[in-house]
Coordinates of C-alpha atoms in Angstrom, one line a residue:
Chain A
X1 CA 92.1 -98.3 121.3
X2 CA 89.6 -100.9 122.6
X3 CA 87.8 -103.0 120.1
X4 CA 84.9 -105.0 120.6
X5 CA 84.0 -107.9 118.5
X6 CA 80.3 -109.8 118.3
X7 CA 80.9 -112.8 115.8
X8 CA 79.6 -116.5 116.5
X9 CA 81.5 -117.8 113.6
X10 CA 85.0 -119.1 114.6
X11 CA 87.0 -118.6 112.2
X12 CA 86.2 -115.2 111.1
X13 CA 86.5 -114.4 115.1
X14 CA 89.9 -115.5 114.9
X15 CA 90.8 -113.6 111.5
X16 CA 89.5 -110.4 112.6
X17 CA 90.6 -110.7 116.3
X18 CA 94.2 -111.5 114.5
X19 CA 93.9 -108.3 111.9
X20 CA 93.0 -105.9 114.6
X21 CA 96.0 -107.2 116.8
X22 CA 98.2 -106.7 114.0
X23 CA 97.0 -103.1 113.7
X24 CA 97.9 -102.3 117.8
X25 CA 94.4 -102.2 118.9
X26 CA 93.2 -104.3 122.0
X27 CA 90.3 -107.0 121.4
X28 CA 87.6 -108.4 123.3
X29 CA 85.8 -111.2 121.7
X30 CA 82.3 -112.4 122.5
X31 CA 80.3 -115.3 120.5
X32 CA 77.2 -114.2 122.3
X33 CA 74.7 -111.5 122.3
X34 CA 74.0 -111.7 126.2
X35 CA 77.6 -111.8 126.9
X36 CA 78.2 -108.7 124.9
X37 CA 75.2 -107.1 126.3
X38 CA 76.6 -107.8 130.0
X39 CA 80.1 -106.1 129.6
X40 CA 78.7 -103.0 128.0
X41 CA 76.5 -102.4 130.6
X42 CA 73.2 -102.9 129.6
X43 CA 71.9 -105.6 131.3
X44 CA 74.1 -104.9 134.3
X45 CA 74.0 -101.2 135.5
X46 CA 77.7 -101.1 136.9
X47 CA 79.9 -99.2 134.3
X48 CA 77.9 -95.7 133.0
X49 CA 81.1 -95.6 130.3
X50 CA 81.7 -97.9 127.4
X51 CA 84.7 -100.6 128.0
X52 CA 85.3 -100.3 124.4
X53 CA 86.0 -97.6 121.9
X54 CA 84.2 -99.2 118.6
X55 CA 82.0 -102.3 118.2
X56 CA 81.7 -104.9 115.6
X57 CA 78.3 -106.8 116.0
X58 CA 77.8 -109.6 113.0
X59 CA 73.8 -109.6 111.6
X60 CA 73.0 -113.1 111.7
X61 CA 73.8 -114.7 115.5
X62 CA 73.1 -118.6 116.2
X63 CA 71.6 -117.1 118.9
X64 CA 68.0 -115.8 120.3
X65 CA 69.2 -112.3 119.2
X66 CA 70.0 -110.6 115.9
X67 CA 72.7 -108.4 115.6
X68 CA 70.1 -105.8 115.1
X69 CA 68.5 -106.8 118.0
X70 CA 71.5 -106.4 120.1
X71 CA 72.5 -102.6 118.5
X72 CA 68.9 -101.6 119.8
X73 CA 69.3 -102.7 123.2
X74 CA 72.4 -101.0 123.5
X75 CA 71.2 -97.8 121.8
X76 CA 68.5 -97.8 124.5
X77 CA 71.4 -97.0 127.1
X78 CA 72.1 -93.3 127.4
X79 CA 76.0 -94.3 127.8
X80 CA 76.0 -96.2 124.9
X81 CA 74.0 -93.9 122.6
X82 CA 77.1 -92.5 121.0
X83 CA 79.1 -95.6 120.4
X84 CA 80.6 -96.1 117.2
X85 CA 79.0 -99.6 115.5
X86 CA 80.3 -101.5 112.8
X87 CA 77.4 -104.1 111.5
X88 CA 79.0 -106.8 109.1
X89 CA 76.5 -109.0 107.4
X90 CA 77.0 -112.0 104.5
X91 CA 73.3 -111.3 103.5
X92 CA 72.1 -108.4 101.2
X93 CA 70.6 -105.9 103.0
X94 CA 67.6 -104.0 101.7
X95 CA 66.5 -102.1 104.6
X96 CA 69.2 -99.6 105.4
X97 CA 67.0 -96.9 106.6
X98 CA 66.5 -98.6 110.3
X99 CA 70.6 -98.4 110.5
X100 CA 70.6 -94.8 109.8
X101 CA 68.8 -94.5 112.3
X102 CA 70.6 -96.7 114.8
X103 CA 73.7 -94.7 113.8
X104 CA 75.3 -98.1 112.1
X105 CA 77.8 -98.1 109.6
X106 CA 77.9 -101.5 107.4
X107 CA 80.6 -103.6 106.5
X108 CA 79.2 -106.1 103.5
X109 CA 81.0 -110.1 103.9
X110 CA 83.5 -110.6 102.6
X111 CA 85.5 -107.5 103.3
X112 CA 89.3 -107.1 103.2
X113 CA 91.0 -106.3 105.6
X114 CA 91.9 -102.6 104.4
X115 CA 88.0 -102.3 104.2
X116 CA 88.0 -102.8 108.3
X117 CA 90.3 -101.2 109.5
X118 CA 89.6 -97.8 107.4
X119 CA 86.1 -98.3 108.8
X120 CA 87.6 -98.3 112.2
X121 CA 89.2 -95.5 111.7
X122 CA 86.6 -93.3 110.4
X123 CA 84.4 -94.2 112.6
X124 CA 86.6 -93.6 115.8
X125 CA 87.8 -90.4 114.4
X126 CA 91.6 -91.3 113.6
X127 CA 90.9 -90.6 110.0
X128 CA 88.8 -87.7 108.4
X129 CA 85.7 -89.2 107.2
X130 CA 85.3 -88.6 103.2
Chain B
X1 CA 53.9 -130.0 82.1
X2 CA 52.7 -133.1 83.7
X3 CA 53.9 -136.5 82.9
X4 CA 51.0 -138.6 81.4
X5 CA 52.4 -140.0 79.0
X6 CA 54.7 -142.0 80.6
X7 CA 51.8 -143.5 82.7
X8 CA 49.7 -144.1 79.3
X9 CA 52.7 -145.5 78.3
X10 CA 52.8 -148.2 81.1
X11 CA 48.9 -148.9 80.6
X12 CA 49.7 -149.7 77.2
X13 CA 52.1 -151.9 78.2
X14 CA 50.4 -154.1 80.0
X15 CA 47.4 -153.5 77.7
X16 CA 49.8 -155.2 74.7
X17 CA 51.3 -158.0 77.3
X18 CA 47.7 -159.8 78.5
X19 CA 46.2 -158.9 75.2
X20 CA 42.9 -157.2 77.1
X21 CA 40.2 -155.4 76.1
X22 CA 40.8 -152.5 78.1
X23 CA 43.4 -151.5 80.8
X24 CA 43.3 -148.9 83.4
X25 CA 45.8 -147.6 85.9
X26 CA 44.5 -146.4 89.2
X27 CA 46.9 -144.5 91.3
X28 CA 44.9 -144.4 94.8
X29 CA 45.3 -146.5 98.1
X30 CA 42.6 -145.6 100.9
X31 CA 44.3 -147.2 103.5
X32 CA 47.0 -144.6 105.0
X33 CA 49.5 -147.1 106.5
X34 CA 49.9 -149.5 103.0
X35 CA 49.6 -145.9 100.7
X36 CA 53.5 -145.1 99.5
X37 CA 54.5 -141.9 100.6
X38 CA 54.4 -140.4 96.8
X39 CA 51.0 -140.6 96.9
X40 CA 50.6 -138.4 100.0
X41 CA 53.2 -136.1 98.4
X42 CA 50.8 -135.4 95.2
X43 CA 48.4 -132.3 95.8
X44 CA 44.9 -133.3 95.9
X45 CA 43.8 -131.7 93.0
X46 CA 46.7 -133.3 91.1
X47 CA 45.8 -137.0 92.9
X48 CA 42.1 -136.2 91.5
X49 CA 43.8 -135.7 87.8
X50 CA 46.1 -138.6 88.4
X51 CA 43.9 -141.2 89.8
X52 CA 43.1 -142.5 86.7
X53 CA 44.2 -143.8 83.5
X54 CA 42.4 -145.9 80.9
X55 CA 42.4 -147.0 77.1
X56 CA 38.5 -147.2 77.1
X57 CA 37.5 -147.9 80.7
X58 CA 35.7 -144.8 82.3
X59 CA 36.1 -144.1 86.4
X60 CA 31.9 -145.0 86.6
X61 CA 33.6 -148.9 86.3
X62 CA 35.1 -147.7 90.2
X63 CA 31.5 -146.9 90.9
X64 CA 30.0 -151.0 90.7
X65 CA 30.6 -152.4 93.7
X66 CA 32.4 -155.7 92.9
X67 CA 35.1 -153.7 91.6
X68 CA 35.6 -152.0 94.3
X69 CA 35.5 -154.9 96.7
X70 CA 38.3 -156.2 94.4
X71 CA 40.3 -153.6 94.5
X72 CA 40.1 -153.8 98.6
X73 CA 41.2 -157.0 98.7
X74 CA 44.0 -156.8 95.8
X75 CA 45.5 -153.8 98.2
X76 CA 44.9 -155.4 101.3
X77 CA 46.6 -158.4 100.3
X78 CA 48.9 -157.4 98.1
X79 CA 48.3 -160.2 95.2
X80 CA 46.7 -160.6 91.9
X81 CA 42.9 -161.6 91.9
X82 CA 40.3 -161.5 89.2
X83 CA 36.3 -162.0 89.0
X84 CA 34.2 -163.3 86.4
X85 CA 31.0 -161.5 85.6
X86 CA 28.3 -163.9 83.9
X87 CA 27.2 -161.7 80.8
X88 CA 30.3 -159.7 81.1
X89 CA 34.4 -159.7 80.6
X90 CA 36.7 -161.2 83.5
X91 CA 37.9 -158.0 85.8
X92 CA 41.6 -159.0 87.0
X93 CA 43.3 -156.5 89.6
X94 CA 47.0 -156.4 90.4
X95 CA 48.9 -154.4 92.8
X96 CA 51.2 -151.8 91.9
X97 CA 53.9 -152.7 95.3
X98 CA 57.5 -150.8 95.8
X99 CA 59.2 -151.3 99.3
X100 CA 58.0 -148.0 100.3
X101 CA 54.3 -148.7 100.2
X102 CA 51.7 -149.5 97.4
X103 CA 51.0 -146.7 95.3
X104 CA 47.6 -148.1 93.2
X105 CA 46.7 -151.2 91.2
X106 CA 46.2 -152.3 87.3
X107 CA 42.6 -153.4 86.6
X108 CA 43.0 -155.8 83.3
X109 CA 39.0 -157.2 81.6
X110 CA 38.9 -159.2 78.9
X111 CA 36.7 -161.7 77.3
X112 CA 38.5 -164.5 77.6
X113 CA 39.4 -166.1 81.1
X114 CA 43.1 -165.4 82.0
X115 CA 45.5 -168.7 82.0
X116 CA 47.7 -169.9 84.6
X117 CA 50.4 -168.0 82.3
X118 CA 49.3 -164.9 82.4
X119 CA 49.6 -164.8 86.1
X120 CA 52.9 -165.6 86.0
X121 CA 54.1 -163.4 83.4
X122 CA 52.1 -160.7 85.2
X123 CA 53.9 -161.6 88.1
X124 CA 57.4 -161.3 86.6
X125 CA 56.7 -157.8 85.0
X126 CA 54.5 -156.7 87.7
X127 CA 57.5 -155.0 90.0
X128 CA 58.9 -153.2 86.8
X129 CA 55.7 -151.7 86.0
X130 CA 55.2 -150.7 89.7
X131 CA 59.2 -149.8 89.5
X132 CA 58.0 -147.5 86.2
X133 CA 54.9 -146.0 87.9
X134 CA 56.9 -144.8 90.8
X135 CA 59.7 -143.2 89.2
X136 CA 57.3 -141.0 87.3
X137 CA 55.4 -139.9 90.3
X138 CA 58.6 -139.3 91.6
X139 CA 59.7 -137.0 88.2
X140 CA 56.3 -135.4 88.8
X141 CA 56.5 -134.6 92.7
X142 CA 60.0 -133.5 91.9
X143 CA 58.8 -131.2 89.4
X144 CA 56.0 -129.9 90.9
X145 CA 58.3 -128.7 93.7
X146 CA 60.3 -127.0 91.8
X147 CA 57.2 -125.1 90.3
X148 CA 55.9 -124.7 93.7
X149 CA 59.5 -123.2 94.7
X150 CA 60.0 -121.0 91.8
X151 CA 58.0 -118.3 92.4
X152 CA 60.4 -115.3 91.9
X153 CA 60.0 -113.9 95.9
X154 CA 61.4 -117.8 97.0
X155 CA 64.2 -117.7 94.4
X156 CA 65.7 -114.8 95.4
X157 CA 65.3 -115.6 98.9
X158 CA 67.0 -119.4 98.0
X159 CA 69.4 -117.5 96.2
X160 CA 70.2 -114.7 99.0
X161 CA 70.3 -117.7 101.3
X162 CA 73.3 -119.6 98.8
X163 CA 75.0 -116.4 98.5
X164 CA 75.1 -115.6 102.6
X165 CA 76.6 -119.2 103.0
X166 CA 79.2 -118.9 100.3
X167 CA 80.3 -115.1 101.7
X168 CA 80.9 -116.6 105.4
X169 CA 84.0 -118.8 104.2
X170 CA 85.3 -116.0 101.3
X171 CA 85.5 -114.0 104.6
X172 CA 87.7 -116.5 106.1
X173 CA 89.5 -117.1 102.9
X174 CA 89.9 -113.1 102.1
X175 CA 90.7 -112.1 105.5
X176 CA 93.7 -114.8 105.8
X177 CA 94.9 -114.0 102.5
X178 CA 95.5 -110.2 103.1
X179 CA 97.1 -111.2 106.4
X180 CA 99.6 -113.2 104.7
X181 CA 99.8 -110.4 102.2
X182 CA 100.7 -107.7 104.6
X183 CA 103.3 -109.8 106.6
X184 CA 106.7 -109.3 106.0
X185 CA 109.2 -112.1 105.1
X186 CA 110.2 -112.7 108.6
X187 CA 106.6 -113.9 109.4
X188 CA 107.4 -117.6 112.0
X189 CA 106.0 -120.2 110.0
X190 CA 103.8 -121.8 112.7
X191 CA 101.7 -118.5 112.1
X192 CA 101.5 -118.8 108.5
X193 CA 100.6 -122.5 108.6
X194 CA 98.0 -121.5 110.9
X195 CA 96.8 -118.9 108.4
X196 CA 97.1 -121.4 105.5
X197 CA 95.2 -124.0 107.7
X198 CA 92.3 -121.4 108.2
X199 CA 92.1 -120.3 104.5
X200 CA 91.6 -124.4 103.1
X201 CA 89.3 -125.5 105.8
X202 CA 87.3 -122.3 104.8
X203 CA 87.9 -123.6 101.3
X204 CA 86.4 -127.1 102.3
X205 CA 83.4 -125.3 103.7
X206 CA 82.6 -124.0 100.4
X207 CA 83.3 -127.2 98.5
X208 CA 81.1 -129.2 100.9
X209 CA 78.3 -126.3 100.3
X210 CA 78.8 -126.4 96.9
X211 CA 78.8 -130.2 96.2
X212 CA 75.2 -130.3 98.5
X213 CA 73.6 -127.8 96.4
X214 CA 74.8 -129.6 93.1
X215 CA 73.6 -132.9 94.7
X216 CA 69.8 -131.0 95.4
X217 CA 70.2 -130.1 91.4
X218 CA 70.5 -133.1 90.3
X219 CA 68.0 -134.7 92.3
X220 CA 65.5 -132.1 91.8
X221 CA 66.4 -132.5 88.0
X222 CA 66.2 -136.8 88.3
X223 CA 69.8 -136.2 86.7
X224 CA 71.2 -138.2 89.8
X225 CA 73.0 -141.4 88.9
X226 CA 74.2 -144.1 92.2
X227 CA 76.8 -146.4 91.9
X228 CA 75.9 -149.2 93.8
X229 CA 77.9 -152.3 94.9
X230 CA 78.0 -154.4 97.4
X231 CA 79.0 -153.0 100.6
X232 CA 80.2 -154.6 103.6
X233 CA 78.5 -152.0 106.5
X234 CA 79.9 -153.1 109.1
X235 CA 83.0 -151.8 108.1
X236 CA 81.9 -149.0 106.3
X237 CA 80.5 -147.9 109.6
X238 CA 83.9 -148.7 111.6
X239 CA 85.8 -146.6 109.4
X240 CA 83.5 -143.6 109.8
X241 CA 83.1 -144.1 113.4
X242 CA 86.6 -144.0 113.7
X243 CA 87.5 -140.9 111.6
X244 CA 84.6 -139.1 113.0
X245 CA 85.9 -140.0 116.4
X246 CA 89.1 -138.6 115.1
X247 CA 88.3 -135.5 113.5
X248 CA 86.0 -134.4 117.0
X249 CA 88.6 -135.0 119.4
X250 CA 90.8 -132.5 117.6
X251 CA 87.9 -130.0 118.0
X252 CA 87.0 -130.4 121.3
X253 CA 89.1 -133.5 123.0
X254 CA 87.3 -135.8 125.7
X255 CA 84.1 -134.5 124.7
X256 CA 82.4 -136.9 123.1
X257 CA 82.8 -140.8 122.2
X258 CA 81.4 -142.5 119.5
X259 CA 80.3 -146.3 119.6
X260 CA 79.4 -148.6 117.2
X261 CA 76.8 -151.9 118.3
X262 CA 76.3 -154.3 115.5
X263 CA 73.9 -157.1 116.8
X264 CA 74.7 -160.0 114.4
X265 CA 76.6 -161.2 111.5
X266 CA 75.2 -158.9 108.5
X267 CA 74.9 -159.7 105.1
X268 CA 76.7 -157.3 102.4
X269 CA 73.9 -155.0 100.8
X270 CA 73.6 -153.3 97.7
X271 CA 74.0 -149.9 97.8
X272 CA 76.2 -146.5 96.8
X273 CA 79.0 -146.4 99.7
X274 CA 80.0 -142.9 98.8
X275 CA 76.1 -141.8 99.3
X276 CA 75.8 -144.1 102.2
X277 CA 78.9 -142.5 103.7
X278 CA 77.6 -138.7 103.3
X279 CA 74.0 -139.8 104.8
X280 CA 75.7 -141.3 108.1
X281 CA 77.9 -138.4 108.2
X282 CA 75.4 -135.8 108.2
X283 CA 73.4 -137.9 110.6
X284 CA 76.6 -138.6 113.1
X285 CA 77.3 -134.4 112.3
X286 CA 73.6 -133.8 113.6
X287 CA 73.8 -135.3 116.3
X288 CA 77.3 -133.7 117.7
X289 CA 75.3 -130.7 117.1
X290 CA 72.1 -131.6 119.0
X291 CA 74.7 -133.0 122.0
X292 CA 76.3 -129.3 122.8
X293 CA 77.6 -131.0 126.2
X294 CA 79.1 -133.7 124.8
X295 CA 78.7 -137.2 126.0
X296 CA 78.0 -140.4 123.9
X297 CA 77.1 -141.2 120.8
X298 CA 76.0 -144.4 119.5
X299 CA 75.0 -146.3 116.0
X300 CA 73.3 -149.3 116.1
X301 CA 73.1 -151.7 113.1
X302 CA 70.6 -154.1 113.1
X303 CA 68.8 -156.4 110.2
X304 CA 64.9 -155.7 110.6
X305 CA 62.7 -158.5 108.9
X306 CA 59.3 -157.0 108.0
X307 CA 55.9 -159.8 107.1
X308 CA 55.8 -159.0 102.8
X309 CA 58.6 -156.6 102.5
X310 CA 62.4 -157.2 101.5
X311 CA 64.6 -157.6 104.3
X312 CA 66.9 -154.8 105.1
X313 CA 69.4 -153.1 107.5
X314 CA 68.6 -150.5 110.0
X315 CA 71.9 -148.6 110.8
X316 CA 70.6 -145.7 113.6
X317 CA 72.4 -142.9 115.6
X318 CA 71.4 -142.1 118.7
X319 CA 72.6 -139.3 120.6
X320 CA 71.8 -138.2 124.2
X321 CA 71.6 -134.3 123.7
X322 CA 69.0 -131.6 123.8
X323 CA 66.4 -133.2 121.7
X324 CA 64.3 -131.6 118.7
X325 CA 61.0 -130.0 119.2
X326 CA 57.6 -131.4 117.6
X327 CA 57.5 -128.1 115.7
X328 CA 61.2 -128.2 114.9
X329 CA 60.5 -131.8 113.8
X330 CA 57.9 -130.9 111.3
X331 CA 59.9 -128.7 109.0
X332 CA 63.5 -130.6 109.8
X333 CA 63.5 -132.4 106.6
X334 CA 61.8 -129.9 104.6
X335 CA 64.3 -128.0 101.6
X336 CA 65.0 -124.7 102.4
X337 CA 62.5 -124.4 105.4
X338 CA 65.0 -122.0 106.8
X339 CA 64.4 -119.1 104.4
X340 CA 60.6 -118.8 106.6
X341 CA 62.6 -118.8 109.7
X342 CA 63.6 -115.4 111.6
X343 CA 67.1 -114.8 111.1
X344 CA 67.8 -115.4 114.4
X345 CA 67.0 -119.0 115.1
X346 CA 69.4 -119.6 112.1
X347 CA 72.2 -122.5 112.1
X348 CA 74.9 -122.3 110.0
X349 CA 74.8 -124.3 106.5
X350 CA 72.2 -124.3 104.4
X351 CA 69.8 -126.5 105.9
X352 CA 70.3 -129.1 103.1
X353 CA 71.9 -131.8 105.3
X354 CA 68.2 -133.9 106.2
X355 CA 66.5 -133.3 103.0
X356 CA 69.0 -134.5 101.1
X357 CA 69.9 -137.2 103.2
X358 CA 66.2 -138.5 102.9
X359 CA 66.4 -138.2 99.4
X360 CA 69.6 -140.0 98.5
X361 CA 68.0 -142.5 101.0
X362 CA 65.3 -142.5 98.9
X363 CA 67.1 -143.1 95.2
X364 CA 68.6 -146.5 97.0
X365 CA 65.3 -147.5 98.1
X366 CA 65.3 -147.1 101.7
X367 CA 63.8 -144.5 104.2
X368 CA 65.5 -142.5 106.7
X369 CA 63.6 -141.7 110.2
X370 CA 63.6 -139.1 112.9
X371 CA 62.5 -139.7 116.3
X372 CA 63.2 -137.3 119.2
X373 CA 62.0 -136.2 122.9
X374 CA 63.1 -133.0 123.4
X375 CA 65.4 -133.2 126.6
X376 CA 66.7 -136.3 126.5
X377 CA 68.2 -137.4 122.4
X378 CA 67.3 -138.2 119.3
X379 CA 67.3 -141.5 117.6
X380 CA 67.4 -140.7 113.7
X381 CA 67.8 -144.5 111.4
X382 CA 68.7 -144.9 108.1
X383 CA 67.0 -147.9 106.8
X384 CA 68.1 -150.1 103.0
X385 CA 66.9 -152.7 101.9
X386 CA 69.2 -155.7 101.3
X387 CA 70.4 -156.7 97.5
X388 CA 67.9 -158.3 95.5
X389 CA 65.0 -155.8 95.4
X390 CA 67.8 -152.6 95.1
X391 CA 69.0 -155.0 92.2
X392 CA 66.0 -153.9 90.5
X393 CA 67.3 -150.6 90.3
X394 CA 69.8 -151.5 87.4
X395 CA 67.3 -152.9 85.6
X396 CA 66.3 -150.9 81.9
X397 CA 63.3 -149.1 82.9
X398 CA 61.7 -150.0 79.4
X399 CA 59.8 -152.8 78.8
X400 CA 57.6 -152.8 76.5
X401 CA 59.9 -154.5 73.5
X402 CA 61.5 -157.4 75.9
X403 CA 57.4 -158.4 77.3
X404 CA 56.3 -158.9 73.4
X405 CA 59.3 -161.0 72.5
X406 CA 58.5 -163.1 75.8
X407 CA 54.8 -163.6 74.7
X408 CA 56.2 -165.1 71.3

């Protein structure tokens, strides 16, 4: 299972990169929007399937982009309409009705790390959603 | 609540200590480059309500021309002068001066010409009255921002803000922590010193966020307290240099080398180190950030000698990184400025670092001062005056009791 993982701060990069290890699945890390937005495809047309299985974009980026931002543009790609998308955020969120409709499941900061990984799962389908 | 009392109290003063016939306190300054930046600070309708202070005088006295001519020249000079009208009392005006700029004058009449002693013990209490009228503007702007800030919308956005920043580190710290948990015994102990190395840095992050918003609080409340002594800066400075030096190279080795210029032999000054410290830290930290490709950075301390000002010590930080714009410059040292920004342009922190900087400069009498061009670095100086007029500080603020028994 291929994981990847939007996240500009260091050290929680490192942590999660190092929980998901520990769990068996395969991470890609990017600290920025355009980077991410280039291996999945959207700014590049080359690969019409996902390189990764689930993505974890953080809310607030340092850069020009907010997490938001970057789950539209890649919901505006027909290959990348169905891709699961976990979006963690530190802030409290009041408008959850534009992620239900961008198909986004939230993860609140801080989580555990039983709190991602059952997330993972659910949303990838190796557990039954409740 | 606004603070008139404490300036009626001050009128009074002076009222009791040249035995006049009336006193009046006038908190104005036309010309923009003498007028103390307090002044500015003050909303107009509030500088309209402020302006003016008497026992019996009325503000048509401001209308009569020789009183305002005098007050021209006591601002533009900076000294005590007086007038003598032929059927009427003798007008005497002195300035009310701080190091930051002038903030108004004292206009004394009384029937009887003033003596040669007068002047001089208005001269001794002059700075402690000007010392007095300053910290209560500065107990007024304080607490006017606060009722400007606490509208509910911008506390719960300050307080979304303060939450966010705390959350990022508890991430860090929770994360670790059920890593370690879920290891089994056999865990190599490189990894979980690595782990334990994460968790307390993320630990410091919070303390360091923590201790700046208590700081704010206590400045905002005019609860803050310095502990001044005198300072050697030059090696103040070393030291910091160095560790700075230090703690960059483990981030990101050969990137960056800092440089300390000190032109000549400087005398110790009189200030908090530990606040002097945290406002060149923040500063040197700034300008890391502001230099993403690395490259040198450089303070510069230098004693600046000013016409009619105490002498003091620039100590500046230059970098040679991407600049700051004009609009970026504008709101820099603004508190909180980031809850109007779009979430996207966001830094990490809390976006106390400048404002607070600028205000413990401020508590120890000296300035600090941003100049940039975008492109090629930014220049940012922290300027304090040298002993004797930050010596004032320690000073008992009243003096009402001490000026009568001096008269007797």
């Amino acid at each position: 299972m291929h994981v990847g993982l939007l996240e500009d701060d260091l050290a929680i990069q490192e942590m999660v990169m190092l929980v998901l290890q520990d769990e068996g699945y395969t991470v890609t890390v990017f600290a920025e929007a355009e980077q991410c937005l280039e291996a999945l495809g959207v700014t590049t047309p080359q690969p019409q399937v996902s390189p990764v299985d689930v993505m974890i974009i953080d809310w607030r980026l340092n850069g020009s982009m907010s997490g938001i931002e970057v789950i539209r543009r890649i919901r505006s790609c027909p290959h990348l309409q169905s891709l699961p998308i976990i979006l963690t955020t530190a802030a409290t969120f009041t408008d959850t009705e534009e992620l239900q409709n961008l198909n986004v499941s939230l993860l609140e900061k801080p989580f555990s790390v039983d709190e991602i990984i059952m997330l993972i799962k659910q949303k990838t389908g190796t557990l039954p959603s409740s | 609540m606004l603070n008139h009392r404490r300036f009626a109290g001050i009128v009074y003063s002076v009222q009791a200590l040249l035995n006049c016939s009336d006193t009046s306190l006038i908190l104005a300054c036309h010309d923009a480059t003498l007028r103390h930046p307090l002044l500015q600070r003050l909303p107009f309708y509030l500088h309209q309500e402020l302006s003016f202070f008497s026992v019996t005088h009325t503000e048509y006295l401001l209308y009569d021309s020789r009183i305002q001519s005098l007050c021209d020249i006591v601002l533009q000079t900076g000294h005590i002068w007086y007038y003598r009208h032929a059927q009427r009392d003798v007008m005497l005006a002195a300035p009310l001066e701080r190091p930051q700029g002038l903030l108004g004058l004292l206009l004394c009449s009384r029937k009887e010409p003033f003596t040669p002693g007068d002047f001089r013990l208005l001269q001794q209490t002059l700075p402690r009255f000007s010392q007095d009228v300053e910290r209560s503007l500065e107990e007024l702007s304080s607490s006017l921002f606060l009722s400007e800030q606490s509208s509910m919308q911008d506390q719960y956005e300050f307080l979304s803000l303060v939450c966010h920043e705390l959350r990022r580190p508890l991430t860090t710290i929770k994360g670790y922590t059920g890593l370690l948990q879920s290891c089994d015994d056999a865990i190599e102990s490189a990894r979980r010193q690595r782990y334990l190395q994460a968790i307390l840095t993320a630990i410091q992050h919070l303390e360091a966020a923590m201790n700046d918003l208590f700081d704010i609080s206590c400045l905002t409340s005019g609860r803050f307290t310095l502990h001044c002594q005198w300072i050697d800066l030059v090696s103040l400075c070393t030291e910091l240099i160095e560790q700075e030096q230090e703690r960059i190279e483990e981030a990101r080795p050969g990137c960056y080398t800092l440089r300390l210029h000190v032109e000549t032999p400087l005398p110790p000054i009189w200030a908090d180190p530990h606040r002097v410290r945290q406002i060149l830290a923040n500063i040197l930290d700034n300008a890391i950030k502001y230099s993403p490709q690395g490259g040198l950075i450089e303070m510069l301390l230098q004693q600046q000698a000013i016409p009619k000002q105490p002498p003091r010590i620039n100590i500046t930080v230059r970098d040679h990184g991407i600049g700051i714009t004009p609009r970026q410059q504008r709101t820099l040292f603004q508190p909180f400025s980031r809850l109007h920004h779009p979430a996207t342009s966001q830094v990490s922190g809390l976006g106390l670092g400048l404002y607070l900087s600028r205000k413990l400069a401020e508590a120890m009498q000296g300035q600090l001062v941003l100049q940039s061009v975008e492109g090629k670095g930014t220049n940012v100086t922290l300027q304090l005056p040298i002993a004797p007029t930050a010596r004032q500080n320690d000073l008992p603020s009243s003096t009402t009791c001490e000026i009568r028994h001096s008269l007797l």
